[in-house]
C-alpha positions as YAML, in Angstrom:
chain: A
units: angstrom
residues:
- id: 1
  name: UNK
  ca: [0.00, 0.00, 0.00]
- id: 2
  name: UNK
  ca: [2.75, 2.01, 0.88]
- id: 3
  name: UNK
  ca: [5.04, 1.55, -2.35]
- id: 4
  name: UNK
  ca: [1.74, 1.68, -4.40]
- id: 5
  name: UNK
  ca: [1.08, 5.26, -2.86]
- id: 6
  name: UNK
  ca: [4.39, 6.33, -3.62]
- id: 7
  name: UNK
  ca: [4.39, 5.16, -7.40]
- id: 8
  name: UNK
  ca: [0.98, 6.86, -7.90]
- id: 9
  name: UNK
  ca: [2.14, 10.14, -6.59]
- id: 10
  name: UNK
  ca: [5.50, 9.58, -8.32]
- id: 11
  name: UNK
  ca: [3.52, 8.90, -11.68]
- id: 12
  name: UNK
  ca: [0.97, 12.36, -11.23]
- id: 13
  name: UNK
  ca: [4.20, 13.97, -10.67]
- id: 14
  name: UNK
  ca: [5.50, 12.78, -13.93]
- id: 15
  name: UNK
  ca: [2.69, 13.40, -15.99]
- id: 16
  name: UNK
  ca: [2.68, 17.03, -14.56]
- id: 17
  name: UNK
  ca: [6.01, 17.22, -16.02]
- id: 18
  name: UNK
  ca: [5.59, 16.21, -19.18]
- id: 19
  name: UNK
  ca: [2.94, 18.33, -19.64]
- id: 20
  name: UNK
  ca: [4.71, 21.39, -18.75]
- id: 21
  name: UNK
  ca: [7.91, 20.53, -20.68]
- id: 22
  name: UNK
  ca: [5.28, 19.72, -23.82]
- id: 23
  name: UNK
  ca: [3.07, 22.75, -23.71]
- id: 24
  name: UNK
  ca: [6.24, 25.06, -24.76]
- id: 25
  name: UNK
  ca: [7.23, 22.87, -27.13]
- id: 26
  name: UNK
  ca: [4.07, 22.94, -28.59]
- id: 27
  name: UNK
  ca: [3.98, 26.68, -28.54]
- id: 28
  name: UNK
  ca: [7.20, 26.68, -30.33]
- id: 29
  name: UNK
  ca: [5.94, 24.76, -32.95]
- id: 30
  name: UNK
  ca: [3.30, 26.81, -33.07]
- id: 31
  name: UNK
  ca: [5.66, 29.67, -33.86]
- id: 32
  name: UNK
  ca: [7.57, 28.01, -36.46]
- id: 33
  name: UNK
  ca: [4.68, 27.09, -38.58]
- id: 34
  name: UNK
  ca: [3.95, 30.81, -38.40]
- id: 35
  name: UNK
  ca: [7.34, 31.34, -39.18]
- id: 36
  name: UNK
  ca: [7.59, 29.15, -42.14]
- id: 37
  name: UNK
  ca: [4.53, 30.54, -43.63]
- id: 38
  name: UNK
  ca: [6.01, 33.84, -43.53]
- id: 39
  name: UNK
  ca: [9.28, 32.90, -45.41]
- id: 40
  name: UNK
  ca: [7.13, 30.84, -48.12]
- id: 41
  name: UNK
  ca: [5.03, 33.82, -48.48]
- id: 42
  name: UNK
  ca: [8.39, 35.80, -48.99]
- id: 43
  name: UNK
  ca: [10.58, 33.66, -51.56]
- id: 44
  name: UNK
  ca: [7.67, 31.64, -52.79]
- id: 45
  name: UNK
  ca: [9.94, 28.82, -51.78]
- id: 46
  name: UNK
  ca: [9.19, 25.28, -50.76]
- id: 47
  name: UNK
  ca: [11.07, 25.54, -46.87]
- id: 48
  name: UNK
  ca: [8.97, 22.56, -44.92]
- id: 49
  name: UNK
  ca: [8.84, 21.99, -41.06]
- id: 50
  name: UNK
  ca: [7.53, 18.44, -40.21]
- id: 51
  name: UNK
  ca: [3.23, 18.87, -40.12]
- id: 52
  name: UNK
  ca: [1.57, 17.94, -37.18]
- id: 53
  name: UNK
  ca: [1.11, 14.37, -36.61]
- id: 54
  name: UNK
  ca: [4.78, 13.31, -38.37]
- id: 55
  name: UNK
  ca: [6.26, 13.47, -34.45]
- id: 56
  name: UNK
  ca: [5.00, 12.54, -31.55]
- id: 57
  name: UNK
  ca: [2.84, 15.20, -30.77]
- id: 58
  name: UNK
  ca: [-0.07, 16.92, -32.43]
- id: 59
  name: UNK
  ca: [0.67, 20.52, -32.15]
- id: 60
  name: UNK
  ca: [-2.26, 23.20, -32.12]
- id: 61
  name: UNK
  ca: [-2.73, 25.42, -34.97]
- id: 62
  name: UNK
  ca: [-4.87, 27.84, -32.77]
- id: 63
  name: UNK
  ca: [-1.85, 28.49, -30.81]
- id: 64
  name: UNK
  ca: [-0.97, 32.27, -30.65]
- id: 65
  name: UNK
  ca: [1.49, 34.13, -29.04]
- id: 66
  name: UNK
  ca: [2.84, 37.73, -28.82]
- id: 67
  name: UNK
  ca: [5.78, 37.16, -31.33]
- id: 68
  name: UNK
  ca: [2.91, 35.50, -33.98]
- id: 69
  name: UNK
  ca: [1.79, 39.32, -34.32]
- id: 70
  name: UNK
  ca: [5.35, 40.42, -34.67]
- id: 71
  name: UNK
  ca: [7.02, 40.95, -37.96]
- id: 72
  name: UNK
  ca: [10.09, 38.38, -39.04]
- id: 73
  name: UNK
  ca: [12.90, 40.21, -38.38]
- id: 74
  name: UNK
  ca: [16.66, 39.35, -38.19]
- id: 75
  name: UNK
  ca: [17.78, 36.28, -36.53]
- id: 76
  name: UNK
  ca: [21.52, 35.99, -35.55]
- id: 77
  name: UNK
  ca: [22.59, 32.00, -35.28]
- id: 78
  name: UNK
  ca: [24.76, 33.24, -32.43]
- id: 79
  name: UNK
  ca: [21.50, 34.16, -30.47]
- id: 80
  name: UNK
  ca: [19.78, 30.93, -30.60]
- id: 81
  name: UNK
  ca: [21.71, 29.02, -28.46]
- id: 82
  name: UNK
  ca: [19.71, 25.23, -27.65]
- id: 83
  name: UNK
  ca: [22.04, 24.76, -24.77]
- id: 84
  name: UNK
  ca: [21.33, 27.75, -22.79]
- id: 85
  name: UNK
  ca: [17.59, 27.16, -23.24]
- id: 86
  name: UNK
  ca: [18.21, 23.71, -21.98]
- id: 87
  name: UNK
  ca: [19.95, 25.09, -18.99]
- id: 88
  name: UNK
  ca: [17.51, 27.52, -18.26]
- id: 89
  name: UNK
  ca: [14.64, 24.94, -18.55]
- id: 90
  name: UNK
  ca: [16.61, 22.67, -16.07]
- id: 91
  name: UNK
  ca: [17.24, 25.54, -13.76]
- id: 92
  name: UNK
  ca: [13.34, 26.58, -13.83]
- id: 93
  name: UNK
  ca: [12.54, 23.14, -13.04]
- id: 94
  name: UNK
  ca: [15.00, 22.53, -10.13]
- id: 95
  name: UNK
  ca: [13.39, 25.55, -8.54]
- id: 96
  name: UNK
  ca: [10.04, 25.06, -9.08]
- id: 97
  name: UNK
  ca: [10.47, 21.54, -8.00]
- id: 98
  name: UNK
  ca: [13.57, 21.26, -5.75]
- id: 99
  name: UNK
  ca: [11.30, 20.79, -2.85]
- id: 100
  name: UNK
  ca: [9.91, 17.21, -4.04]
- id: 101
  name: UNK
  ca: [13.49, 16.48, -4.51]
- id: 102
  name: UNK
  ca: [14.96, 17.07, -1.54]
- id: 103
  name: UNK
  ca: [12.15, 15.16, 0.22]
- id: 104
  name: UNK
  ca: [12.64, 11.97, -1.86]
- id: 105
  name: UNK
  ca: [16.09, 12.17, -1.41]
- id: 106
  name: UNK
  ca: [15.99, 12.03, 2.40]
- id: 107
  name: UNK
  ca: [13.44, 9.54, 2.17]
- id: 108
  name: UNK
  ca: [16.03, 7.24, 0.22]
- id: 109
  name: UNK
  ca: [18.83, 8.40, 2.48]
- id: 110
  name: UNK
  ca: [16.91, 6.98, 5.78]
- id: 111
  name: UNK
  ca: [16.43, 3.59, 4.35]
- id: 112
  name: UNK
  ca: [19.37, 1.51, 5.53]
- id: 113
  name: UNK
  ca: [21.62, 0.20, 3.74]
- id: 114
  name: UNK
  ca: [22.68, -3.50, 4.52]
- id: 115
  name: UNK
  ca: [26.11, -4.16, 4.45]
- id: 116
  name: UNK
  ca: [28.65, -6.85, 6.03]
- id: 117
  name: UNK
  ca: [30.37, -5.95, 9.05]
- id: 118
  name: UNK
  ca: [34.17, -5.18, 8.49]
- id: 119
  name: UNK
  ca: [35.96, -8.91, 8.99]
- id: 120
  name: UNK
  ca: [38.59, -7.10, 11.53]
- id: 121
  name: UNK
  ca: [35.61, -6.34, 13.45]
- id: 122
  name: UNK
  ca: [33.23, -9.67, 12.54]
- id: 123
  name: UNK
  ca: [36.66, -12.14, 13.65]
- id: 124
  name: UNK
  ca: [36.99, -10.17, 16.85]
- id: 125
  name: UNK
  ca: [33.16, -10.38, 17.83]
- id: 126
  name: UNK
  ca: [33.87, -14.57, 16.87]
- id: 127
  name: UNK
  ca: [36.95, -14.64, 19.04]
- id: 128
  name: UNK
  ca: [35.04, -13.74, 21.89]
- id: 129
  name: UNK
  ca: [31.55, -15.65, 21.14]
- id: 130
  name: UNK
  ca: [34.34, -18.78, 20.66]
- id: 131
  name: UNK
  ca: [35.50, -17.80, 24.20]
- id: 132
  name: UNK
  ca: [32.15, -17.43, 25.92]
- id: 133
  name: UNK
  ca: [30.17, -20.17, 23.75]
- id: 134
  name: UNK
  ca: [28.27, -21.53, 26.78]
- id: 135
  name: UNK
  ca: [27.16, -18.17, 27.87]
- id: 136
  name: UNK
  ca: [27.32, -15.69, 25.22]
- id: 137
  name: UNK
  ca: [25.75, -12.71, 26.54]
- id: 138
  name: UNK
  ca: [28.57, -9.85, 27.20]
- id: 139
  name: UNK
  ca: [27.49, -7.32, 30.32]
- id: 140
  name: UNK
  ca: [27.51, -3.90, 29.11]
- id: 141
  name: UNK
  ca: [30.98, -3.09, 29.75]
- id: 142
  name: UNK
  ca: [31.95, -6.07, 27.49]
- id: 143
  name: UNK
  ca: [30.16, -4.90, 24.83]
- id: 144
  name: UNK
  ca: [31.72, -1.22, 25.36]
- id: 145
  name: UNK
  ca: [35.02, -2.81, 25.32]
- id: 146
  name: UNK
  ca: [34.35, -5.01, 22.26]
- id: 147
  name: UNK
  ca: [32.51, -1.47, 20.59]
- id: 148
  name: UNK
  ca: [36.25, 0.17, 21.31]
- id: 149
  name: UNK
  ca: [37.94, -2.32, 19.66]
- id: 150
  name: UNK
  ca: [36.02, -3.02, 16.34]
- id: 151
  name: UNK
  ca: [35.09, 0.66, 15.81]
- id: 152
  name: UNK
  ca: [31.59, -0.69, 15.50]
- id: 153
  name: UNK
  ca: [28.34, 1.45, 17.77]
- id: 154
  name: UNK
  ca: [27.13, -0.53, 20.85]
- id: 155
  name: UNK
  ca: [23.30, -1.21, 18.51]
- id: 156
  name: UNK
  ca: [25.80, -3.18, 15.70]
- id: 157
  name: UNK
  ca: [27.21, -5.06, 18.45]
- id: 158
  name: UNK
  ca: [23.86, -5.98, 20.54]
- id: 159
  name: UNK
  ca: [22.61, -6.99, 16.82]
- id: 160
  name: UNK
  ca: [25.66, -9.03, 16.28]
- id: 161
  name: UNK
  ca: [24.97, -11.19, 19.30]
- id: 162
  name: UNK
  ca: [20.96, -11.54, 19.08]
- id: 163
  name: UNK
  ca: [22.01, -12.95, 15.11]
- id: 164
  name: UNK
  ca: [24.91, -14.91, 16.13]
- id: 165
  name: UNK
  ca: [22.28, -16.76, 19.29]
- id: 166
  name: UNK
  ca: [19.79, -17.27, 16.91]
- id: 167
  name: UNK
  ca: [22.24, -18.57, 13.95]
- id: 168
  name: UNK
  ca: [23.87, -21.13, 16.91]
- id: 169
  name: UNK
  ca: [21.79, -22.00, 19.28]
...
């Protein structure tokens, strides 16, 4: 129930996405039909965008923006930089969305990981269950002692014994 709650909100907030990143690409399109109108009207060429419906997405011919009422004027290549627009997108997105982010993040970072103990600190814990085997409960200042010495916290070494009891006896 839990994961399934997290995969629906993680899929709404994915489809929110991709309908903001499609709606200005949609717009752009928009533009560049506009655009490409213009410049057939001007040389009576044949210059051809790909029509709605060759991509992915439909794009809407009733889509109007400020720069649709604008005259064509001169474009400098060194202006129209894909890259920057990228980066800006990425930047606008991180801030708009940096607070879902950071709260999946620490949700990831309090899961535990599992790992293996180091075997410096696993063959010293043996050593002394092999020495105690008949009564292997250490009092507190044994296990303080035995936390010293492996560099391990006193929960890593009360886990350690409950395992080892339950593995051998």
């Amino acid at each position: 129930p839990e994961l399934d709650q997290f995969m629906d909100a993680y899929c709404h907030m994915l489809q929110k996405y991709h309908e903001e990143l499609t709606r200005p690409f949609k717009e752009a399109m928009a533009f560049f039909r506009k655009i490409e109108l213009q410049l057939n009207n001007l040389s009576k060429g044949s210059l051809k965008l790909p029509q709605p419906g060759e991509g992915d997405d439909k794009v809407d011919a009733n889509a109007s923006s400020e720069e649709d009422d604008a005259g064509c004027g001169e474009i400098e290549f060194s202006d129209v930089d894909p890259l920057a627009e990228d980066t800006k997108l990425k930047e606008q997105l991180l801030r708009k969305y940096s607070g879902y982010i950071c709260t999946l993040k620490q949700e990831f970072l309090k899961k535990k990981k599992k790992g293996k103990l180091p075997k410096e600190a696993r063959q010293k814990l043996l050593d002394w269950w092999n020495q105690h085997y008949k009564w292997p409960y250490p009092s507190e200042t044994e296990k303080a002692t035995l936390a010293e010495s492996t560099g391990l916290d006193q929960k890593q070494i009360n886990n350690w014994f409950i395992n080892q009891r339950k593995r051998h006896w």
